[in-house]
Amino acid sequence: MKAGTLEGLCEAAAKGMELDVKQILEAGVDVSDFDSKGLTPLMHAALNGHASVLNTLLEAGAPWNALDPSGRCAGDYALENEHQDAIEVLLNAGIRAELIFGAVERPCRKKGDAKNKVYLEERAEFSEGRLMDEESNAVMMEWENPLMAVHAKVVCSGGGDILNIGFGMGLVDTAIQSHDISSHTIIEAHPDVYARMLATGWGEIPNVRVIFGRWQDVLPQLGTYDGIFFDTFGEYYEDMREFHECLPRLLKKDGRYSFFNGMCGDNAFFHLVYCEIVKLELAALGIETEFIPIPVRHCLDEKIWKGVQHKYWQLDTYSVPFCYLSDEQNKDQTGNQ
Ligand SMILES: C[S@@+](CC[C@H](N)C(=O)[O-])C[C@H]1O[C@@H](n2cnc3c(N)ncnc32)[C@H](O)[C@@H]1O
């Protein structure tokens, strides 16, 4: 072993030799460097499932989210090799880092600014099986139909008044219409999508109310709902987080909520970190979250991405969020203890 070098640190991390790892770190080797194969010491420890070495490296400042040349992070190595303890350590590190980053960055965000202003002002084009923006980004694609059916089932599982944010190709709204519900409100912000909704008769369905505008701007026109689905385009996690803060006011008692869970759809471990973060943040609002896994590999033929700028989903399993007000929250609302 080349003591005091990065190669030495990677070898000690791979073998789980914690004392050697500590000594090499004390010698001043940069824990965030990549070896000749493009791997960090953290990736070597994750690949071999050495949880306590992972802790030592993280304490020394190893970045949990560094990517190797194939786009995998240390957590991906732990996941692929089913090293449960290592997954836990890295997951906690990722959650902690992202929660801190969000809290630091949030006060600098300009509230009220439309992050997708350009998209909303450009043309949106419907073609065979997809809705595209002018930059060849897929706004919505037909392959998501089975996922939208499950989202609709989740939000309509209690019947009643349903709210959907983002019409897109109308897949989820068509599925919502197949359930026994009282009313169905749809918010859509893009003029071309709105025009198509009207042209295809959505404005004339008796139990449907279409509201044109950004959800941020039309909130005062809304009531309370038994089921809510959220799926916009060109917005960020922080926008959805802002919407989540409105949920305790928008959801009726026993109301259900779901959202398009495309967070970090090109990296399995980052996706896992964000599923846990959203779960924690919803829990702080009194909302419980469970995930329903749906295998999607068979839906994702390489051909479907032809002409699409960014493959926004590359994972084998999609997790449908099933969210509901927790019992504690229900008790608070009804006054029963
Ligand atoms: C991914 S698509 C929704 C797909 C839809 N779930 C379906 O099943 O076809 C996103 C939609 O949200 C709309 N949108 C984007 N930002 C919005 C906002 N702030 N408020 C309301 N709608 C928005 C887009 O114009 C687009 O039609």
XYZ file of N, CA and C and ligand atoms in Angstrom, residues 116 119-120 124 126 131 138-141 144-145 148 164-174 187-191 193 213-216 229-235 260, ligand 1:
153
model
N -40.322 29.100 -14.659
C -40.538 28.570 -16.011
C -41.182 29.619 -16.927
N -40.650 29.020 -20.656
C -41.511 27.937 -21.159
C -42.944 28.432 -21.340
N -43.445 29.157 -20.352
C -44.850 29.583 -20.417
C -45.098 30.598 -21.533
N -45.892 25.599 -27.034
C -45.841 24.195 -26.602
C -46.509 23.402 -27.714
N -47.969 19.779 -29.366
C -48.428 18.397 -29.181
C -48.072 17.607 -30.437
N -45.802 15.936 -25.542
C -45.986 17.397 -25.539
C -44.592 17.980 -25.337
N -39.172 17.300 -23.330
C -40.491 16.669 -23.251
C -41.194 17.207 -22.011
N -42.333 17.861 -22.221
C -43.125 18.372 -21.094
C -43.905 17.194 -20.500
N -44.424 16.344 -21.404
C -45.178 15.168 -20.965
C -45.068 14.106 -22.043
N -45.064 12.833 -21.637
C -44.960 11.749 -22.611
C -45.951 10.628 -22.289
N -45.937 7.663 -19.662
C -46.312 7.862 -18.255
C -47.766 7.481 -17.964
N -48.487 7.081 -19.006
C -49.912 6.794 -18.812
C -50.200 5.825 -17.646
N -49.774 7.652 -14.400
C -50.846 8.616 -14.141
C -52.111 7.899 -13.659
N -56.414 18.961 -9.786
C -55.180 18.583 -10.485
C -54.462 19.836 -10.959
N -53.168 19.885 -10.717
C -52.369 21.044 -11.144
C -51.439 20.618 -12.268
N -51.672 21.146 -13.459
C -50.878 20.817 -14.651
C -51.609 19.801 -15.514
N -52.176 20.272 -16.655
C -52.978 19.385 -17.514
C -52.099 18.557 -18.455
N -51.071 19.182 -19.057
C -50.182 18.461 -19.963
C -50.936 17.796 -21.091
N -50.905 16.458 -21.134
C -51.637 15.707 -22.162
C -52.984 15.219 -21.637
N -53.320 15.634 -20.437
C -54.613 15.250 -19.882
C -54.698 13.785 -19.484
N -53.548 13.127 -19.321
C -53.582 11.694 -19.004
C -54.167 11.470 -17.610
N -53.639 12.220 -16.641
C -54.140 12.006 -15.279
C -55.592 12.472 -15.178
N -55.944 13.547 -15.904
C -57.323 14.048 -15.825
C -58.305 13.053 -16.446
N -57.875 12.394 -17.537
C -58.731 11.370 -18.150
C -58.929 10.231 -17.149
N -55.962 23.118 -12.961
C -55.244 24.389 -13.149
C -54.201 24.192 -14.237
N -54.186 25.084 -15.213
C -53.182 25.000 -16.281
C -52.694 26.402 -16.629
N -51.358 26.542 -16.774
C -50.786 27.881 -16.958
C -50.342 28.184 -18.380
N -50.206 27.161 -19.232
C -49.695 27.441 -20.578
C -50.849 27.730 -21.546
N -50.768 28.870 -22.271
C -51.884 29.226 -23.168
C -52.182 28.166 -24.235
N -51.639 24.897 -24.066
C -52.238 23.702 -23.432
C -53.691 24.021 -23.059
N -54.082 29.689 -15.414
C -53.156 30.520 -14.636
C -52.128 29.655 -13.936
N -51.128 30.307 -13.355
C -50.135 29.573 -12.566
C -50.755 29.253 -11.211
N -50.448 28.068 -10.677
C -51.057 27.699 -9.388
C -50.736 28.752 -8.336
N -49.542 29.353 -8.448
C -49.115 30.358 -7.466
C -50.079 31.546 -7.463
N -53.546 16.363 -6.964
C -52.368 15.880 -7.687
C -51.587 17.083 -8.199
N -50.258 17.010 -8.110
C -49.388 18.125 -8.514
C -48.348 17.632 -9.514
N -48.349 18.234 -10.722
C -47.380 17.823 -11.760
C -47.211 18.997 -12.725
N -46.245 19.859 -12.441
C -46.028 21.011 -13.323
C -44.782 20.745 -14.184
N -44.294 21.762 -14.851
C -43.106 21.578 -15.695
C -42.215 22.819 -15.589
N -40.905 22.580 -15.538
C -39.953 23.694 -15.539
C -39.839 24.364 -14.179
N -40.409 23.760 -13.156
C -40.271 24.307 -11.811
C -39.281 23.429 -11.042
N -46.074 14.177 -9.091
C -45.189 13.484 -10.023
C -43.815 13.391 -9.376
C -45.895 17.383 -16.967
S -47.264 18.263 -17.546
C -48.604 17.523 -16.679
C -48.947 16.193 -17.239
C -50.245 15.644 -16.720
N -50.074 15.138 -15.375
C -50.788 14.542 -17.610
O -51.197 13.510 -17.054
O -50.794 14.670 -18.825
C -47.067 19.795 -16.722
C -48.144 20.803 -17.033
O -48.075 21.834 -16.028
C -48.246 23.083 -16.646
N -47.642 24.094 -15.761
C -46.345 24.456 -15.659
N -46.170 25.343 -14.671
C -47.375 25.552 -14.110
C -47.835 26.352 -13.029
N -47.010 27.091 -12.310
N -49.148 26.316 -12.717
C -50.013 25.536 -13.424
N -49.628 24.758 -14.471
C -48.330 24.752 -14.799
C -47.565 22.907 -17.990
O -47.972 23.853 -18.934
C -47.968 21.491 -18.376
O -49.164 21.468 -19.090
